[in-house]
PDB file of C-alpha atoms in Angstrom:
ATOM      1  CA  UNK A   1     122.987   3.994  77.699  1.00 42.00           C
ATOM      2  CA  UNK A   2     120.265   1.559  76.671  1.00 47.00           C
ATOM      3  CA  UNK A   3     121.062  -1.746  75.001  1.00 45.00           C
ATOM      4  CA  UNK A   4     119.161  -2.873  71.930  1.00 46.00           C
ATOM      5  CA  UNK A   5     119.616  -5.881  69.675  1.00 45.00           C
ATOM      6  CA  UNK A   6     121.667  -3.681  67.349  1.00 47.00           C
ATOM      7  CA  UNK A   7     123.919  -2.003  69.874  1.00 52.00           C
ATOM      8  CA  UNK A   8     123.809   0.829  72.355  1.00 67.00           C
ATOM      9  CA  UNK A   9     122.042   4.166  72.080  1.00 86.00           C
ATOM     10  CA  UNK A  10     122.768   7.207  74.178  1.00 88.00           C
ATOM     11  CA  UNK A  11     119.951   8.523  76.327  1.00 86.00           C
ATOM     12  CA  UNK A  12     119.819  12.301  76.295  1.00 87.00           C
ATOM     13  CA  UNK A  13     118.154  14.467  78.884  1.00 86.00           C
ATOM     14  CA  UNK A  14     114.919  16.026  77.630  1.00 85.00           C
ATOM     15  CA  UNK A  15     114.911  19.707  76.774  1.00 87.00           C
ATOM     16  CA  UNK A  16     112.134  20.886  79.051  1.00 84.00           C
ATOM     17  CA  UNK A  17     111.636  23.979  76.879  1.00 84.00           C
ATOM     18  CA  UNK A  18     110.534  21.781  73.992  1.00 90.00           C
ATOM     19  CA  UNK A  19     106.822  21.306  73.494  1.00 94.00           C
ATOM     20  CA  UNK A  20     105.662  17.811  74.472  1.00 94.00           C
ATOM     21  CA  UNK A  21     109.001  17.078  76.153  1.00 89.00           C
ATOM     22  CA  UNK A  22     109.303  13.619  77.790  1.00 91.00           C
ATOM     23  CA  UNK A  23     109.835  15.190  81.198  1.00 90.00           C
ATOM     24  CA  UNK A  24     110.704  12.992  84.205  1.00 88.00           C
ATOM     25  CA  UNK A  25     107.557  11.398  85.546  1.00 92.00           C
ATOM     26  CA  UNK A  26     105.564  11.640  82.321  1.00 95.00           C
ATOM     27  CA  UNK A  27     103.088   8.802  81.863  1.00 98.00           C
ATOM     28  CA  UNK A  28     104.051   5.795  79.780  1.00 98.00           C
ATOM     29  CA  UNK A  29     103.470   6.570  76.109  1.00 98.00           C
ATOM     30  CA  UNK A  30     102.522   4.235  73.291  1.00 99.00           C
ATOM     31  CA  UNK A  31     104.027   5.288  69.953  1.00 99.00           C
ATOM     32  CA  UNK A  32     101.526   3.594  67.680  1.00 99.00           C
ATOM     33  CA  UNK A  33     102.381   3.444  63.971  1.00 99.00           C
ATOM     34  CA  UNK A  34      99.048   2.483  62.413  1.00 99.00           C
ATOM     35  CA  UNK A  35     100.206   2.213  58.780  1.00 99.00           C
ATOM     36  CA  UNK A  36     103.340   2.282  56.659  1.00 99.00           C
ATOM     37  CA  UNK A  37     101.465   3.979  53.810  1.00 99.00           C
ATOM     38  CA  UNK A  38     102.332   7.631  53.176  1.00 98.00           C
ATOM     39  CA  UNK A  39     101.496  10.106  50.423  1.00 97.00           C
ATOM     40  CA  UNK A  40     104.906  11.793  50.648  1.00 96.00           C
ATOM     41  CA  UNK A  41     107.449   9.145  51.769  1.00 90.00           C
ATOM     42  CA  UNK A  42     110.234  11.584  52.671  1.00 96.00           C
ATOM     43  CA  UNK A  43     113.693  10.367  51.571  1.00 95.00           C
ATOM     44  CA  UNK A  44     114.966  10.554  55.163  1.00 95.00           C
ATOM     45  CA  UNK A  45     111.961   8.845  56.793  1.00 97.00           C
ATOM     46  CA  UNK A  46     112.954   6.974  59.940  1.00 96.00           C
ATOM     47  CA  UNK A  47     109.929   4.702  59.504  1.00 97.00           C
ATOM     48  CA  UNK A  48     110.573   3.553  55.920  1.00 98.00           C
ATOM     49  CA  UNK A  49     107.118   4.815  54.918  1.00 98.00           C
ATOM     50  CA  UNK A  50     106.038   3.899  51.388  1.00 97.00           C
ATOM     51  CA  UNK A  51     103.782   5.434  48.777  1.00 98.00           C
ATOM     52  CA  UNK A  52     102.456   1.930  48.108  1.00 98.00           C
ATOM     53  CA  UNK A  53     102.513   0.750  51.718  1.00 98.00           C
ATOM     54  CA  UNK A  54      99.718  -1.706  52.439  1.00 99.00           C
ATOM     55  CA  UNK A  55     100.053  -2.563  56.124  1.00 99.00           C
ATOM     56  CA  UNK A  56      97.273  -1.184  58.320  1.00 99.00           C
ATOM     57  CA  UNK A  57      96.873  -1.857  62.019  1.00 99.00           C
ATOM     58  CA  UNK A  58      93.902  -4.085  62.817  1.00 99.00           C
ATOM     59  CA  UNK A  59      91.263  -2.663  65.155  1.00 99.00           C
ATOM     60  CA  UNK A  60      91.134  -6.020  66.933  1.00 99.00           C
ATOM     61  CA  UNK A  61      94.638  -5.441  68.279  1.00 99.00           C
ATOM     62  CA  UNK A  62      93.968  -2.062  69.907  1.00 99.00           C
ATOM     63  CA  UNK A  63      93.074  -3.382  73.389  1.00 98.00           C
ATOM     64  CA  UNK A  64      96.197  -5.558  73.521  1.00 98.00           C
ATOM     65  CA  UNK A  65      98.538  -2.559  73.629  1.00 99.00           C
ATOM     66  CA  UNK A  66      96.970  -0.908  76.682  1.00 98.00           C
ATOM     67  CA  UNK A  67      99.240  -1.187  79.747  1.00 98.00           C
ATOM     68  CA  UNK A  68      97.898  -3.434  82.499  1.00 97.00           C
ATOM     69  CA  UNK A  69      97.822  -0.586  84.993  1.00 97.00           C
ATOM     70  CA  UNK A  70      98.583   3.096  85.368  1.00 98.00           C
ATOM     71  CA  UNK A  71      97.897   6.199  83.342  1.00 99.00           C
ATOM     72  CA  UNK A  72      99.190   6.170  79.768  1.00 99.00           C
ATOM     73  CA  UNK A  73      99.349   8.304  76.627  1.00 99.00           C
ATOM     74  CA  UNK A  74      99.074   7.407  72.937  1.00 99.00           C
ATOM     75  CA  UNK A  75     100.805   9.020  69.972  1.00 99.00           C
ATOM     76  CA  UNK A  76      99.307   7.885  66.657  1.00 99.00           C
ATOM     77  CA  UNK A  77     101.806   7.965  63.803  1.00 99.00           C
ATOM     78  CA  UNK A  78     102.775   6.235  60.561  1.00 97.00           C
ATOM     79  CA  UNK A  79     103.338   6.428  57.664  1.00 98.00           C
ATOM     80  CA  UNK A  80     100.626   9.027  57.322  1.00 99.00           C
ATOM     81  CA  UNK A  81      98.078   7.937  59.948  1.00 99.00           C
ATOM     82  CA  UNK A  82      95.184   9.835  58.377  1.00 99.00           C
ATOM     83  CA  UNK A  83      95.393   7.407  55.437  1.00 99.00           C
ATOM     84  CA  UNK A  84      94.251   4.565  57.693  1.00 99.00           C
ATOM     85  CA  UNK A  85      90.580   3.920  56.835  1.00 98.00           C
ATOM     86  CA  UNK A  86      89.793   3.525  60.551  1.00 99.00           C
ATOM     87  CA  UNK A  87      91.873   6.428  61.859  1.00 99.00           C
ATOM     88  CA  UNK A  88      88.942   7.988  63.755  1.00 99.00           C
ATOM     89  CA  UNK A  89      88.001   4.655  65.350  1.00 99.00           C
ATOM     90  CA  UNK A  90      91.562   4.132  66.559  1.00 99.00           C
ATOM     91  CA  UNK A  91      91.786   7.639  67.952  1.00 99.00           C
ATOM     92  CA  UNK A  92      88.446   7.380  69.763  1.00 99.00           C
ATOM     93  CA  UNK A  93      89.252   3.925  71.141  1.00 99.00           C
ATOM     94  CA  UNK A  94      92.144   5.308  73.150  1.00 99.00           C
ATOM     95  CA  UNK A  95      90.678   8.748  73.811  1.00 99.00           C
ATOM     96  CA  UNK A  96      87.686   7.147  75.531  1.00 98.00           C
ATOM     97  CA  UNK A  97      89.780   4.869  77.740  1.00 99.00           C
ATOM     98  CA  UNK A  98      89.553   5.992  81.388  1.00 98.00           C
ATOM     99  CA  UNK A  99      93.304   5.622  81.951  1.00 99.00           C
ATOM    100  CA  UNK A 100      94.424   7.435  78.783  1.00 99.00           C
ATOM    101  CA  UNK A 101      95.477  10.979  79.687  1.00 99.00           C
ATOM    102  CA  UNK A 102      96.493  12.233  76.247  1.00 99.00           C
ATOM    103  CA  UNK A 103      96.162  11.394  72.555  1.00 99.00           C
ATOM    104  CA  UNK A 104      98.418  12.914  69.904  1.00 99.00           C
ATOM    105  CA  UNK A 105      98.598  12.442  66.145  1.00 99.00           C
ATOM    106  CA  UNK A 106     101.695  13.012  63.984  1.00 99.00           C
ATOM    107  CA  UNK A 107     100.834  14.043  60.433  1.00 99.00           C
ATOM    108  CA  UNK A 108     102.240  15.782  57.377  1.00 98.00           C
ATOM    109  CA  UNK A 109      98.984  17.730  57.148  1.00 98.00           C
ATOM    110  CA  UNK A 110      98.320  16.868  53.516  1.00 97.00           C
ATOM    111  CA  UNK A 111      94.927  15.365  54.334  1.00 98.00           C
ATOM    112  CA  UNK A 112      93.648  18.576  55.918  1.00 98.00           C
ATOM    113  CA  UNK A 113      91.190  20.469  53.675  1.00 98.00           C
ATOM    114  CA  UNK A 114      92.365  23.807  52.291  1.00 97.00           C
ATOM    115  CA  UNK A 115      90.110  25.670  49.875  1.00 96.00           C
ATOM    116  CA  UNK A 116      91.830  27.614  47.110  1.00 93.00           C
ATOM    117  CA  UNK A 117      90.358  30.358  44.941  1.00 92.00           C
ATOM    118  CA  UNK A 118      92.380  31.947  42.146  1.00 91.00           C
ATOM    119  CA  UNK A 119      95.481  30.167  43.400  1.00 89.00           C
ATOM    120  CA  UNK A 120      95.138  31.548  46.945  1.00 93.00           C
ATOM    121  CA  UNK A 121      93.944  29.736  50.057  1.00 96.00           C
ATOM    122  CA  UNK A 122      90.595  31.117  51.188  1.00 97.00           C
ATOM    123  CA  UNK A 123      90.725  31.309  54.994  1.00 97.00           C
ATOM    124  CA  UNK A 124      86.968  31.481  55.612  1.00 97.00           C
ATOM    125  CA  UNK A 125      86.072  28.534  53.395  1.00 98.00           C
ATOM    126  CA  UNK A 126      89.028  26.574  54.736  1.00 98.00           C
ATOM    127  CA  UNK A 127      87.775  27.169  58.286  1.00 98.00           C
ATOM    128  CA  UNK A 128      84.350  25.791  57.314  1.00 98.00           C
ATOM    129  CA  UNK A 129      85.924  22.709  55.731  1.00 98.00           C
ATOM    130  CA  UNK A 130      88.088  22.186  58.818  1.00 99.00           C
ATOM    131  CA  UNK A 131      84.972  22.254  61.001  1.00 98.00           C
ATOM    132  CA  UNK A 132      83.534  19.360  58.996  1.00 98.00           C
ATOM    133  CA  UNK A 133      86.847  17.500  58.894  1.00 98.00           C
ATOM    134  CA  UNK A 134      87.354  17.655  62.664  1.00 98.00           C
ATOM    135  CA  UNK A 135      83.730  17.232  63.768  1.00 98.00           C
ATOM    136  CA  UNK A 136      84.330  13.713  65.144  1.00 98.00           C
ATOM    137  CA  UNK A 137      87.771  14.431  66.624  1.00 98.00           C
ATOM    138  CA  UNK A 138      87.790  15.541  70.282  1.00 98.00           C
ATOM    139  CA  UNK A 139      89.083  19.063  70.760  1.00 98.00           C
ATOM    140  CA  UNK A 140      91.828  18.034  73.207  1.00 98.00           C
ATOM    141  CA  UNK A 141      93.627  15.753  70.724  1.00 99.00           C
ATOM    142  CA  UNK A 142      97.026  17.268  69.910  1.00 99.00           C
ATOM    143  CA  UNK A 143      98.199  17.304  66.295  1.00 99.00           C
ATOM    144  CA  UNK A 144     101.952  17.327  65.621  1.00 99.00           C
ATOM    145  CA  UNK A 145     102.462  18.726  62.141  1.00 99.00           C
ATOM    146  CA  UNK A 146     105.695  17.985  60.259  1.00 98.00           C
ATOM    147  CA  UNK A 147     107.623  20.718  58.455  1.00 98.00           C
ATOM    148  CA  UNK A 148     110.751  19.963  56.408  1.00 97.00           C
ATOM    149  CA  UNK A 149     112.482  20.777  53.129  1.00 96.00           C
ATOM    150  CA  UNK A 150     110.993  17.813  51.238  1.00 96.00           C
ATOM    151  CA  UNK A 151     107.425  18.683  52.185  1.00 98.00           C
ATOM    152  CA  UNK A 152     108.137  22.297  51.209  1.00 97.00           C
ATOM    153  CA  UNK A 153     109.353  21.205  47.770  1.00 96.00           C
ATOM    154  CA  UNK A 154     106.142  19.217  47.265  1.00 96.00           C
ATOM    155  CA  UNK A 155     103.883  21.959  48.698  1.00 96.00           C
ATOM    156  CA  UNK A 156     105.322  25.479  48.223  1.00 96.00           C
ATOM    157  CA  UNK A 157     102.545  26.914  50.407  1.00 97.00           C
ATOM    158  CA  UNK A 158     103.420  24.523  53.264  1.00 98.00           C
ATOM    159  CA  UNK A 159     104.077  27.280  55.790  1.00 98.00           C
ATOM    160  CA  UNK A 160     101.021  29.276  54.746  1.00 98.00           C
ATOM    161  CA  UNK A 161      98.929  26.168  55.345  1.00 98.00           C
ATOM    162  CA  UNK A 162     100.615  25.678  58.703  1.00 99.00           C
ATOM    163  CA  UNK A 163      99.779  29.250  59.730  1.00 98.00           C
ATOM    164  CA  UNK A 164      96.148  28.844  58.686  1.00 98.00           C
ATOM    165  CA  UNK A 165      95.961  25.593  60.623  1.00 99.00           C
ATOM    166  CA  UNK A 166      97.417  27.323  63.686  1.00 99.00           C
ATOM    167  CA  UNK A 167      94.830  30.092  63.337  1.00 98.00           C
ATOM    168  CA  UNK A 168      92.096  27.484  63.076  1.00 98.00           C
ATOM    169  CA  UNK A 169      93.335  25.638  66.168  1.00 98.00           C
ATOM    170  CA  UNK A 170      93.602  28.829  68.202  1.00 98.00           C
ATOM    171  CA  UNK A 171      90.079  29.891  67.235  1.00 98.00           C
ATOM    172  CA  UNK A 172      88.566  26.512  68.139  1.00 98.00           C
ATOM    173  CA  UNK A 173      90.589  25.562  71.211  1.00 98.00           C
ATOM    174  CA  UNK A 174      92.493  22.785  69.478  1.00 98.00           C
ATOM    175  CA  UNK A 175      96.150  21.957  70.025  1.00 98.00           C
ATOM    176  CA  UNK A 176      98.945  21.889  67.449  1.00 99.00           C
ATOM    177  CA  UNK A 177     102.719  21.499  67.652  1.00 99.00           C
ATOM    178  CA  UNK A 178     104.952  21.975  64.609  1.00 99.00           C
ATOM    179  CA  UNK A 179     107.945  19.667  64.299  1.00 98.00           C
ATOM    180  CA  UNK A 180     110.586  21.303  62.101  1.00 98.00           C
ATOM    181  CA  UNK A 181     113.149  18.764  60.944  1.00 95.00           C
ATOM    182  CA  UNK A 182     116.486  20.104  59.756  1.00 93.00           C
ATOM    183  CA  UNK A 183     119.350  18.444  57.905  1.00 87.00           C
ATOM    184  CA  UNK A 184     122.627  19.602  59.450  1.00 80.00           C
ATOM    185  CA  UNK A 185     126.062  20.839  58.408  1.00 70.00           C
ATOM    186  CA  UNK A 186     126.104  20.652  54.596  1.00 68.00           C
ATOM    187  CA  UNK A 187     122.531  21.965  54.370  1.00 72.00           C
ATOM    188  CA  UNK A 188     122.852  24.991  56.630  1.00 80.00           C
ATOM    189  CA  UNK A 189     121.383  27.320  53.996  1.00 90.00           C
ATOM    190  CA  UNK A 190     118.330  25.069  53.648  1.00 91.00           C
ATOM    191  CA  UNK A 191     117.956  24.881  57.420  1.00 94.00           C
ATOM    192  CA  UNK A 192     118.297  28.653  57.743  1.00 94.00           C
ATOM    193  CA  UNK A 193     115.602  29.104  55.110  1.00 95.00           C
ATOM    194  CA  UNK A 194     113.252  26.850  57.073  1.00 97.00           C
ATOM    195  CA  UNK A 195     113.949  28.797  60.267  1.00 96.00           C
ATOM    196  CA  UNK A 196     113.189  32.044  58.446  1.00 97.00           C
ATOM    197  CA  UNK A 197     109.875  30.722  57.118  1.00 98.00           C
ATOM    198  CA  UNK A 198     108.963  29.528  60.586  1.00 98.00           C
ATOM    199  CA  UNK A 199     109.545  33.011  61.969  1.00 98.00           C
ATOM    200  CA  UNK A 200     107.864  34.835  59.072  1.00 98.00           C
ATOM    201  CA  UNK A 201     104.670  32.851  59.585  1.00 98.00           C
ATOM    202  CA  UNK A 202     104.575  33.305  63.351  1.00 98.00           C
ATOM    203  CA  UNK A 203     105.065  29.625  64.167  1.00 98.00           C
ATOM    204  CA  UNK A 204     108.152  29.786  66.384  1.00 98.00           C
ATOM    205  CA  UNK A 205     106.318  29.652  69.712  1.00 97.00           C
ATOM    206  CA  UNK A 206     104.433  26.523  68.667  1.00 98.00           C
ATOM    207  CA  UNK A 207     107.379  24.679  67.124  1.00 98.00           C
ATOM    208  CA  UNK A 208     110.130  22.266  68.037  1.00 97.00           C
ATOM    209  CA  UNK A 209     113.254  22.090  65.870  1.00 94.00           C
ATOM    210  CA  UNK A 210     115.055  18.785  65.439  1.00 91.00           C
ATOM    211  CA  UNK A 211     118.018  17.608  63.409  1.00 92.00           C
ATOM    212  CA  UNK A 212     117.507  14.368  61.505  1.00 93.00           C
ATOM    213  CA  UNK A 213     119.000  11.249  63.058  1.00 94.00           C
ATOM    214  CA  UNK A 214     121.077   8.681  61.201  1.00 94.00           C
ATOM    215  CA  UNK A 215     118.748   5.723  60.938  1.00 96.00           C
ATOM    216  CA  UNK A 216     115.851   4.491  58.847  1.00 96.00           C
ATOM    217  CA  UNK A 217     116.026   5.790  55.285  1.00 95.00           C
ATOM    218  CA  UNK A 218     118.546   8.354  56.515  1.00 94.00           C
ATOM    219  CA  UNK A 219     121.090   5.839  57.822  1.00 93.00           C
ATOM    220  CA  UNK A 220     123.905   6.938  55.473  1.00 91.00           C
ATOM    221  CA  UNK A 221     123.596  10.696  55.918  1.00 91.00           C
ATOM    222  CA  UNK A 222     126.936  11.925  57.363  1.00 89.00           C
ATOM    223  CA  UNK A 223     125.316  15.173  58.519  1.00 88.00           C
ATOM    224  CA  UNK A 224     122.603  13.454  60.525  1.00 91.00           C
ATOM    225  CA  UNK A 225     122.845  13.094  64.282  1.00 91.00           C
ATOM    226  CA  UNK A 226     123.909   9.804  65.808  1.00 92.00           C
ATOM    227  CA  UNK A 227     120.725   7.992  66.878  1.00 93.00           C
ATOM    228  CA  UNK A 228     119.763   8.544  70.501  1.00 91.00           C
ATOM    229  CA  UNK A 229     116.799   8.330  72.818  1.00 92.00           C
ATOM    230  CA  UNK A 230     115.194  11.071  74.854  1.00 90.00           C
ATOM    231  CA  UNK A 231     113.616   9.219  77.748  1.00 87.00           C
ATOM    232  CA  UNK A 232     112.807   5.509  77.836  1.00 91.00           C
ATOM    233  CA  UNK A 233     109.315   5.284  79.339  1.00 95.00           C
ATOM    234  CA  UNK A 234     107.552   4.313  76.142  1.00 97.00           C
ATOM    235  CA  UNK A 235     106.600   1.416  73.894  1.00 98.00           C
ATOM    236  CA  UNK A 236     107.022   1.415  70.106  1.00 98.00           C
ATOM    237  CA  UNK A 237     104.359  -0.417  68.110  1.00 99.00           C
ATOM    238  CA  UNK A 238     104.272  -1.176  64.381  1.00 99.00           C
ATOM    239  CA  UNK A 239     101.224  -1.504  62.095  1.00 99.00           C
ATOM    240  CA  UNK A 240     101.590  -5.287  61.918  1.00 99.00           C
ATOM    241  CA  UNK A 241     100.977  -5.358  65.677  1.00 99.00           C
ATOM    242  CA  UNK A 242     104.576  -6.064  66.679  1.00 99.00           C
ATOM    243  CA  UNK A 243     105.907  -4.246  69.749  1.00 98.00           C
ATOM    244  CA  UNK A 244     109.481  -3.061  70.140  1.00 98.00           C
ATOM    245  CA  UNK A 245     109.835  -1.644  73.634  1.00 96.00           C
ATOM    246  CA  UNK A 246     112.155   1.337  73.277  1.00 94.00           C
ATOM    247  CA  UNK A 247     114.292  -0.321  70.583  1.00 95.00           C
ATOM    248  CA  UNK A 248     114.320   2.586  68.140  1.00 95.00           C
ATOM    249  CA  UNK A 249     116.533   1.092  65.421  1.00 95.00           C
ATOM    250  CA  UNK A 250     115.014  -2.377  65.543  1.00 96.00           C
ATOM    251  CA  UNK A 251     111.542  -0.927  65.192  1.00 98.00           C
ATOM    252  CA  UNK A 252     112.656   1.082  62.162  1.00 98.00           C
ATOM    253  CA  UNK A 253     114.244  -1.946  60.495  1.00 97.00           C
ATOM    254  CA  UNK A 254     111.074  -3.940  61.089  1.00 98.00           C
ATOM    255  CA  UNK A 255     109.067  -1.200  59.372  1.00 98.00           C
ATOM    256  CA  UNK A 256     111.320  -1.516  56.336  1.00 97.00           C
ATOM    257  CA  UNK A 257     110.300  -5.147  55.942  1.00 97.00           C
ATOM    258  CA  UNK A 258     106.554  -4.472  55.838  1.00 98.00           C
ATOM    259  CA  UNK A 259     104.715  -4.697  52.529  1.00 98.00           C
TER     260      UNK A 259
END
């Protein structure tokens, strides 16, 4: 158990078969939410992301989050982090630090360029656009791409885009992990449909499947899992510069209060 200001959360053992699992001994990780602005604002968002969010992490604060000693990792998140006007600068700031071993970015993928012709995504032209989009992003940065029912409703070709992005990453040596978020008991048909799409598009081996937890905008969902932690060697940081240790719920509630 770990105590937070709002109670006690269970700590679950990491599933070492999951991609990017917080295995014992993993370096300290900064979970850095750089904005609360999002262009989707999923109804179950644990971060209370907003379509009209206006809080963006200041570049001046970036050095203050770096641990005093030891190797560390950084996961850039949001909101939708690619909406931050200085996303590349933030990414490169940490990527270039001699003690930073890994940089990851969580995204809904909507900012990635996909070229359509006659209603179909053109793979060749999309690849060329991706080359331009990623030209300043180091090849070893891992992208964690969200997949869920709400994103699918907004973008019916969500899984086709995911497959094309996987193909692009594999052809260029980049890294991608798909995070499939499922709803639980009363939505088993929806969850099964997502699993089927994942398999049909050949994404299973590069995906983690999670059930939504009961906090954030999803705090009243009876089907959601009780909030818990997987590992504790991390620091949560919000786009106003506030730090929350590993206090998952408190961090989420603080995000709700941001403009």
